[in-house]
Short mmCIF file of C-alpha atoms and ligand atoms in Angstrom, two decimals:
data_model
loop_
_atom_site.label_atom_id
_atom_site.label_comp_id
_atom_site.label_asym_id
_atom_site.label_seq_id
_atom_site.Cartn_x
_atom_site.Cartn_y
_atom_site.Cartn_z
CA UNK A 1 0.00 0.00 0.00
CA UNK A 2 1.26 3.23 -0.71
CA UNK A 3 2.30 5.73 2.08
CA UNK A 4 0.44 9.19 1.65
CA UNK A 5 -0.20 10.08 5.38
CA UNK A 6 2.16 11.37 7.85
CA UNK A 7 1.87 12.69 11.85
CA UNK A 8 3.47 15.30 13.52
CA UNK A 9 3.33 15.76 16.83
CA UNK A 10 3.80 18.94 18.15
CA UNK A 11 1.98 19.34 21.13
CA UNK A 12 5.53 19.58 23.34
CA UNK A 13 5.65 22.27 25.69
CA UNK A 14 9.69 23.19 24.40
CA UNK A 15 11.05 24.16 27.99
CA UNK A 16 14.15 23.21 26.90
CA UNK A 17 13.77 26.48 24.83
CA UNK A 18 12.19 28.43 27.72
CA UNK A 19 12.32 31.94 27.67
CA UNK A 20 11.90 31.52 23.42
CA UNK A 21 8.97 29.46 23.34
CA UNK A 22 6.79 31.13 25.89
CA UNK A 23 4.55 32.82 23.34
CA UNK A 24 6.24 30.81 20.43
CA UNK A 25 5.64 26.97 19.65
CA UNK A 26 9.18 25.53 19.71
CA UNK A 27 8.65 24.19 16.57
CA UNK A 28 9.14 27.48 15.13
CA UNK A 29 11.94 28.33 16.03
CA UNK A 30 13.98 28.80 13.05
CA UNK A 31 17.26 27.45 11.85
CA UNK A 32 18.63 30.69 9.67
CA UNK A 33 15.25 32.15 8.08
CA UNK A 34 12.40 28.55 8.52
CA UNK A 35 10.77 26.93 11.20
CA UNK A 36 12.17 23.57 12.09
CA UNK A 37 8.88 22.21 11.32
CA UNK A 38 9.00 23.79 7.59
CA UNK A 39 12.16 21.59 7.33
CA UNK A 40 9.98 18.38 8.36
CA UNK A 41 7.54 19.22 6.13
CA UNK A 42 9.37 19.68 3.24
CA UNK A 43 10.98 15.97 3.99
CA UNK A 44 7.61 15.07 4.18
CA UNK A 45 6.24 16.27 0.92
CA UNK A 46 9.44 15.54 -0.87
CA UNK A 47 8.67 11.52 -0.17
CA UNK A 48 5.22 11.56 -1.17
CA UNK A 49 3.29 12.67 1.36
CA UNK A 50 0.08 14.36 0.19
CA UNK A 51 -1.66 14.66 3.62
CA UNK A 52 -0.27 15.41 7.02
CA UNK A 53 -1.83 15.36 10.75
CA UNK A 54 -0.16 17.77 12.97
CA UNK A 55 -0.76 16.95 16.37
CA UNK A 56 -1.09 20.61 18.09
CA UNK A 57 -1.34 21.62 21.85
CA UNK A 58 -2.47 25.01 23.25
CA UNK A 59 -0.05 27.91 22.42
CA UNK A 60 0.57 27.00 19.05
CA UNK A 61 -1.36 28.57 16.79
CA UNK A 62 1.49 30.15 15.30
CA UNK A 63 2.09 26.99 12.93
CA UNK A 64 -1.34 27.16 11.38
CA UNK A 65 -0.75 30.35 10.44
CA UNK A 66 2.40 29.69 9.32
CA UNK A 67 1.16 27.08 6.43
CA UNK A 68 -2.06 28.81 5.38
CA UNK A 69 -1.96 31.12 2.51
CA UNK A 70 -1.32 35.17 3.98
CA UNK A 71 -3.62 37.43 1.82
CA UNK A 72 -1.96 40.34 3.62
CA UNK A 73 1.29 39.92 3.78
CA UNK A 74 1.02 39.11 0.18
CA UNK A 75 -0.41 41.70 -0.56
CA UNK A 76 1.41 44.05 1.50
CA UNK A 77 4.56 42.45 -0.31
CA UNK A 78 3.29 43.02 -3.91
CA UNK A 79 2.44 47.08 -2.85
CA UNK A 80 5.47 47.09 -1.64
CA UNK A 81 7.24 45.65 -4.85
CA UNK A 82 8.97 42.80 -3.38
CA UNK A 83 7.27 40.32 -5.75
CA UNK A 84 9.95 38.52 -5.57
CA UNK A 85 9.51 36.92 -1.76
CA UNK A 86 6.24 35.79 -3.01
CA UNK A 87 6.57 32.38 -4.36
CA UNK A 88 8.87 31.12 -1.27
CA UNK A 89 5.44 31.93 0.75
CA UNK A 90 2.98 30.44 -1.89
CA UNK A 91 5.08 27.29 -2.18
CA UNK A 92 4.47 26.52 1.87
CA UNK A 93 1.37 26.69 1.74
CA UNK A 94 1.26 24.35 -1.37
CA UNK A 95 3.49 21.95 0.36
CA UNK A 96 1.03 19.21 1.22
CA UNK A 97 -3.04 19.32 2.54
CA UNK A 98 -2.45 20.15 6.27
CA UNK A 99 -4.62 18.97 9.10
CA UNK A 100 -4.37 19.69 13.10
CA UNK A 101 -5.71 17.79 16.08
CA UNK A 102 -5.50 19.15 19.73
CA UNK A 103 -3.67 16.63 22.14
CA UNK A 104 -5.57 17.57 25.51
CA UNK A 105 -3.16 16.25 27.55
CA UNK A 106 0.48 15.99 27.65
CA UNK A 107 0.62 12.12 28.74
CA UNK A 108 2.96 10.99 26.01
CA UNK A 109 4.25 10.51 22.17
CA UNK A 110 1.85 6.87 22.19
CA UNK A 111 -0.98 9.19 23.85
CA UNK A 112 -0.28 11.81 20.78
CA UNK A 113 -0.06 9.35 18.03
CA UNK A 114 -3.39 7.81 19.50
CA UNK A 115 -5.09 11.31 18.65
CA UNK A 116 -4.43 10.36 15.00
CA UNK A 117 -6.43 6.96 14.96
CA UNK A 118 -9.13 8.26 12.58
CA UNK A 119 -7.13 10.38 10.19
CA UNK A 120 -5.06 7.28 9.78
CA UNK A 121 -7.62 5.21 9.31
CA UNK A 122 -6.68 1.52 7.98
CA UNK A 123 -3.19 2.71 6.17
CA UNK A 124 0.72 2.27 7.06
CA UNK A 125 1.50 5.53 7.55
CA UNK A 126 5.01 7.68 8.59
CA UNK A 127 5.71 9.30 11.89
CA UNK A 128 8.18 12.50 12.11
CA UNK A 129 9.44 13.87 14.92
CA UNK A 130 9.78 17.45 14.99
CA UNK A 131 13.04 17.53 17.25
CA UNK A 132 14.82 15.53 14.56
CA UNK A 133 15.79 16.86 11.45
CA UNK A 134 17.89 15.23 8.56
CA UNK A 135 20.38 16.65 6.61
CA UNK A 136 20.27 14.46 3.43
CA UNK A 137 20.69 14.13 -0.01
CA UNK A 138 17.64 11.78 -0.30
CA UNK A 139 14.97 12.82 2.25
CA UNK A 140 15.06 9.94 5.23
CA UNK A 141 11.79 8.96 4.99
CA UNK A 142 11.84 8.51 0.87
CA UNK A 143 14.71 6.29 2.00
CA UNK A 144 12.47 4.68 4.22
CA UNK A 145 9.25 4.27 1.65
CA UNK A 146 11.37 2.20 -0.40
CA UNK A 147 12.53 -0.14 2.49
CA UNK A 148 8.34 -0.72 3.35
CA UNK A 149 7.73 -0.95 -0.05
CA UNK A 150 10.52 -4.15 -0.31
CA UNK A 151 9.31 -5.39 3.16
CA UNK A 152 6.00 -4.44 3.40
CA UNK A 153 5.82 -3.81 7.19
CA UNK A 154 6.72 -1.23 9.97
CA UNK A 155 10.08 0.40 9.58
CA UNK A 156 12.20 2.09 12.13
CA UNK A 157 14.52 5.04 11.10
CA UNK A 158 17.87 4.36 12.77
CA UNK A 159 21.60 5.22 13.71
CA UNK A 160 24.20 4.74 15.96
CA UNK A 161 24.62 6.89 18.53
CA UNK A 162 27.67 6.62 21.39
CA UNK A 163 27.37 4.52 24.90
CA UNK A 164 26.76 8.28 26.38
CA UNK A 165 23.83 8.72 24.55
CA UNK A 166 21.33 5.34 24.45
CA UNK A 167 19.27 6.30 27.73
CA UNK A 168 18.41 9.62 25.95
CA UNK A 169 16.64 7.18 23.31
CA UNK A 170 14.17 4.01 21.95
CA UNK A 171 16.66 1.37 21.34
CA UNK A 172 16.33 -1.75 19.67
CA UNK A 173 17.69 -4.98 20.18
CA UNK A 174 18.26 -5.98 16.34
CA UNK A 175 19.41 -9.00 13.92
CA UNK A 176 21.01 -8.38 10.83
CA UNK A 177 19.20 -8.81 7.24
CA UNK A 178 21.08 -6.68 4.79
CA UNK A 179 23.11 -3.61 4.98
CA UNK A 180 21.38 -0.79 6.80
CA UNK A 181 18.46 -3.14 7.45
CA UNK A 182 17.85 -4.94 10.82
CA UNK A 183 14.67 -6.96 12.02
CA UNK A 184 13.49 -5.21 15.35
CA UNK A 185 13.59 -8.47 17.97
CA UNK A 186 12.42 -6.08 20.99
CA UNK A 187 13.21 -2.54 21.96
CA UNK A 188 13.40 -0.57 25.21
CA UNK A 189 12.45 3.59 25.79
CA UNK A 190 15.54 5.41 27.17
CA UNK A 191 17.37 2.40 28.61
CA UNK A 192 20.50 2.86 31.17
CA UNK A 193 23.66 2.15 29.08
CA UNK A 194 23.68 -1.43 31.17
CA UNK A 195 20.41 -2.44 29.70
CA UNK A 196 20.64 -0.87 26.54
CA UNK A 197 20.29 -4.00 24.07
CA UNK A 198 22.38 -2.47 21.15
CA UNK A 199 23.59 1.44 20.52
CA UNK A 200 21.18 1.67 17.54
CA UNK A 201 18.89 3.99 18.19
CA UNK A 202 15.24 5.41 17.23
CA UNK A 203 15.58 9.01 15.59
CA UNK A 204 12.67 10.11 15.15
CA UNK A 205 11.40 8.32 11.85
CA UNK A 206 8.87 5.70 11.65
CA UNK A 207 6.65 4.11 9.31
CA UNK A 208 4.27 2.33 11.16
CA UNK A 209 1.03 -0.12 10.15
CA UNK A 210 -2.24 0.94 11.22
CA UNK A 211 -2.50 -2.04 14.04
CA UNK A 212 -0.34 -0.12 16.22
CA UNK A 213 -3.73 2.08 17.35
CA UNK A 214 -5.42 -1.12 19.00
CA UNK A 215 -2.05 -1.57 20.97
CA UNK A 216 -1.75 2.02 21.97
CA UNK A 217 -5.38 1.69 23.57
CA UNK A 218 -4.09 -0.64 25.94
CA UNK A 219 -0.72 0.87 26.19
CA UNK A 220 0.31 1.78 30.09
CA UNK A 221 2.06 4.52 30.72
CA UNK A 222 5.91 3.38 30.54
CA UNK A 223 9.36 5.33 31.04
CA UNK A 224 8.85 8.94 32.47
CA UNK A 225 4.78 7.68 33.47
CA UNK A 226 4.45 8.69 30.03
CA UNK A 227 2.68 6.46 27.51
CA UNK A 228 5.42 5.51 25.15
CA UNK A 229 5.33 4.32 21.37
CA UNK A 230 8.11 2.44 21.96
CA UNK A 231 6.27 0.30 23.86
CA UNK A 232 3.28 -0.12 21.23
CA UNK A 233 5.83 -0.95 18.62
CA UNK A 234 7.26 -3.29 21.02
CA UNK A 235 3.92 -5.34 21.21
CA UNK A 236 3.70 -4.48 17.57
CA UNK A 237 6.81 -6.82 16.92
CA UNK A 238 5.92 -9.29 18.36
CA UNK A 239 2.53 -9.80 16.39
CA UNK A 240 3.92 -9.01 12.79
CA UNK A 241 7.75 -8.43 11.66
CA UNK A 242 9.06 -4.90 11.46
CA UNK A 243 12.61 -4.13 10.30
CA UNK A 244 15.14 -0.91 11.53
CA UNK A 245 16.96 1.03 8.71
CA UNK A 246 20.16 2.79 9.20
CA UNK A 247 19.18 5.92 7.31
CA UNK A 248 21.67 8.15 5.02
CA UNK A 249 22.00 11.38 6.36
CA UNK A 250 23.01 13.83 9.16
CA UNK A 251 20.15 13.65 11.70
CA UNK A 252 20.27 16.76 14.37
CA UNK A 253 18.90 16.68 17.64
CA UNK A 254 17.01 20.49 17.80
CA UNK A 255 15.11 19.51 20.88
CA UNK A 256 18.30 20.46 22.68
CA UNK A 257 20.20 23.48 22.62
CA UNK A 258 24.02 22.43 21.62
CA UNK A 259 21.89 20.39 18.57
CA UNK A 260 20.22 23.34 17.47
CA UNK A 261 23.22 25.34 16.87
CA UNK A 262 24.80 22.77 14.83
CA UNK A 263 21.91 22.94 12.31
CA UNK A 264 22.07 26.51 12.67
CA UNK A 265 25.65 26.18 11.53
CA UNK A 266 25.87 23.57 9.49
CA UNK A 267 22.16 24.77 7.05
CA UNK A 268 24.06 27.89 6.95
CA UNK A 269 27.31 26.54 5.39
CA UNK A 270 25.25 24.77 3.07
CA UNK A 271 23.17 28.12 2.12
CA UNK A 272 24.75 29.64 -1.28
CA UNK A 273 23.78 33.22 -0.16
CA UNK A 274 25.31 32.99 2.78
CA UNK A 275 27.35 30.03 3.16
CA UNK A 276 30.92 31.84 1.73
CA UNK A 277 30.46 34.63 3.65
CA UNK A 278 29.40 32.56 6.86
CA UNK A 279 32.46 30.43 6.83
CA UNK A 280 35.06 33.11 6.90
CA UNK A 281 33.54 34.66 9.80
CA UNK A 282 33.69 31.42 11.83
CA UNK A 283 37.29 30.56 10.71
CA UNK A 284 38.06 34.00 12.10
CA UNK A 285 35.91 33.86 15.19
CA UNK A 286 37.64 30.39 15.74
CA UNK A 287 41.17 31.90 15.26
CA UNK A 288 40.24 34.50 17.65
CA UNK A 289 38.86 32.39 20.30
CA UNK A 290 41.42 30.22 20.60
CA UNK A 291 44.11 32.48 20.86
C1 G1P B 1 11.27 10.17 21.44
C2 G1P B 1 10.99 8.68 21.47
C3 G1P B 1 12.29 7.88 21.45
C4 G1P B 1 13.12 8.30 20.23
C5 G1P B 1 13.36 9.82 20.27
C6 G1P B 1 14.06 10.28 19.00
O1 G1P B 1 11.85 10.55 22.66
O2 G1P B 1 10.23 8.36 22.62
O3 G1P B 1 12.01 6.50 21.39
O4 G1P B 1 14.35 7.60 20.23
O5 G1P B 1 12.13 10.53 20.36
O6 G1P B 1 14.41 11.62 19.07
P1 G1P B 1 11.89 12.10 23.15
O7 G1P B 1 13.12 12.68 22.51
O8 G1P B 1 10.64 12.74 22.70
O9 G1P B 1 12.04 12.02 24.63
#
């Protein structure tokens, strides 16, 4: 079956981002001139995703205005003869058909992706997590359409990260099928390095078939009291295979602070407007640092 749908959820609260995102939804917060989410989006649409669910939370308006049309500033822009900027705003609202749900309650990522039951309906369909974004030359998850469409079940979006860093994550405990591709055996949410089953980890990129939403009913709240996905697509394994896949790419972490200045870097490197110019002023703010 082809995947069309994805979920967002972006109900968090950001207060790792706290004083920013007390009037603005973290997922705004832009690295150079877009919103992280625009970035996710973009993946999205760019693998075939016509429709997407954003799972929303009070305080965020902000990204529903953000991928509607804007009569006025449109027009505003055209008076103003800075035709120009207009396309780059047309195309993000012409992105992909957006949708939004409210999560009432913060009780979890398997509470959030529960809010999207009916929008799903009886399809596979991707999960992206808005704290992860992929630098890559093929989007991750049109890397990861082509592994469900050779498998034909779930598929986990995965790397290695270092011993430090598997309690901060879902980990799976793997076996080996091909290069890049694992079958998931079990996983565990934010294990201590001790029981941490392998160093592969989750990031933030799933695609996921539809009989995860009768698990998630029944799904207790896990790790943190919260109720966890991992532990749906735990239960999910063991009732039909699903497979990892070591994704190409650079994946950033821009739920925390130290990640989000490494996009911030690195996207602007990679900008040709401002990439030149942007390197020579870090080589010399490096030089001058370290002396
Ligand atoms: C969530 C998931 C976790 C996954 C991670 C990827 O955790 O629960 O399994 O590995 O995203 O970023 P969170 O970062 O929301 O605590």
């Amino acid at each position: 079956m082809k995947i069309t749908k994805a979920v967002i959820p972006a109900a968090g609260l950001g207060t790792r981002f706290l004083p920013a995102t007390k009037a603005v939804p973290k997922e705004m917060l832009p690295i150079v001139d877009t919103p992280t989410l625009q970035y996710i989006i973009e993946e999205a649409a760019n693998s075939g995703i016509e429709d997407i669910l954003i799972i929303t939370g009070r305080g965020k308006r902000a990204i529903e205005d953000h991928f509607d049309k804007s009569y006025e500033l449109e027009n505003e822009l055209a008076r103003a003869g800075k035709e120009e900027l207009l396309p780059r705003l047309e195309y993000i609202s012409s992105l992909a058909n957006i949708h939004y749900v409210r999560q009432k309650q913060a009780l979890g990522l398997g509470h959030a992706i529960h809010c999207a039951k009916s929008f799903v309906g009886q399809e596979p369909f991707a999960i992206l997590l808005g704290d992860d974004v992929v630098r890559a030359e093929k989007p991750c998850l049109r890397q990861m359409i082509d592994v469900y469409d050779r498998y034909g079940a779930s598929v986990l979006g995965v790397q290695e990260v270092p011993d430090a860093d598997v309690s901060k994550y879902g980990i799976v405990d793997a076996e080996y099928i091909e290069e890049n591709v694992h079958r998931v055996m079990d996983m565990v949410e934010k294990p201590s390095f001790i029981e941490a089953p392998s160093n592969i980890a989750v990031l933030g990129r799933y695609i996921i078939t539809p009989e995860i939403f009768t698990i998630l009913e029944k799904t207790k709240p896990g790790a943190g009291g919260e109720i966890q996905l991992t532990d749906a697509l735990r239960e999910l394994a063991k009732e039909q295979p699903m497979y990892c896949y070591t994704f190409e790419g650079k994946r950033y972490d821009v739920g925390s602070k130290i990640g989000f200045l490494k996009a911030t870097v690195e996207y602007a490197l990679a900008r040709e407007d401002i990439g030149a110019s942007f390197l020579e002023y870090l080589r010399k703010t490096v030089e001058d640092f370290g002396a």
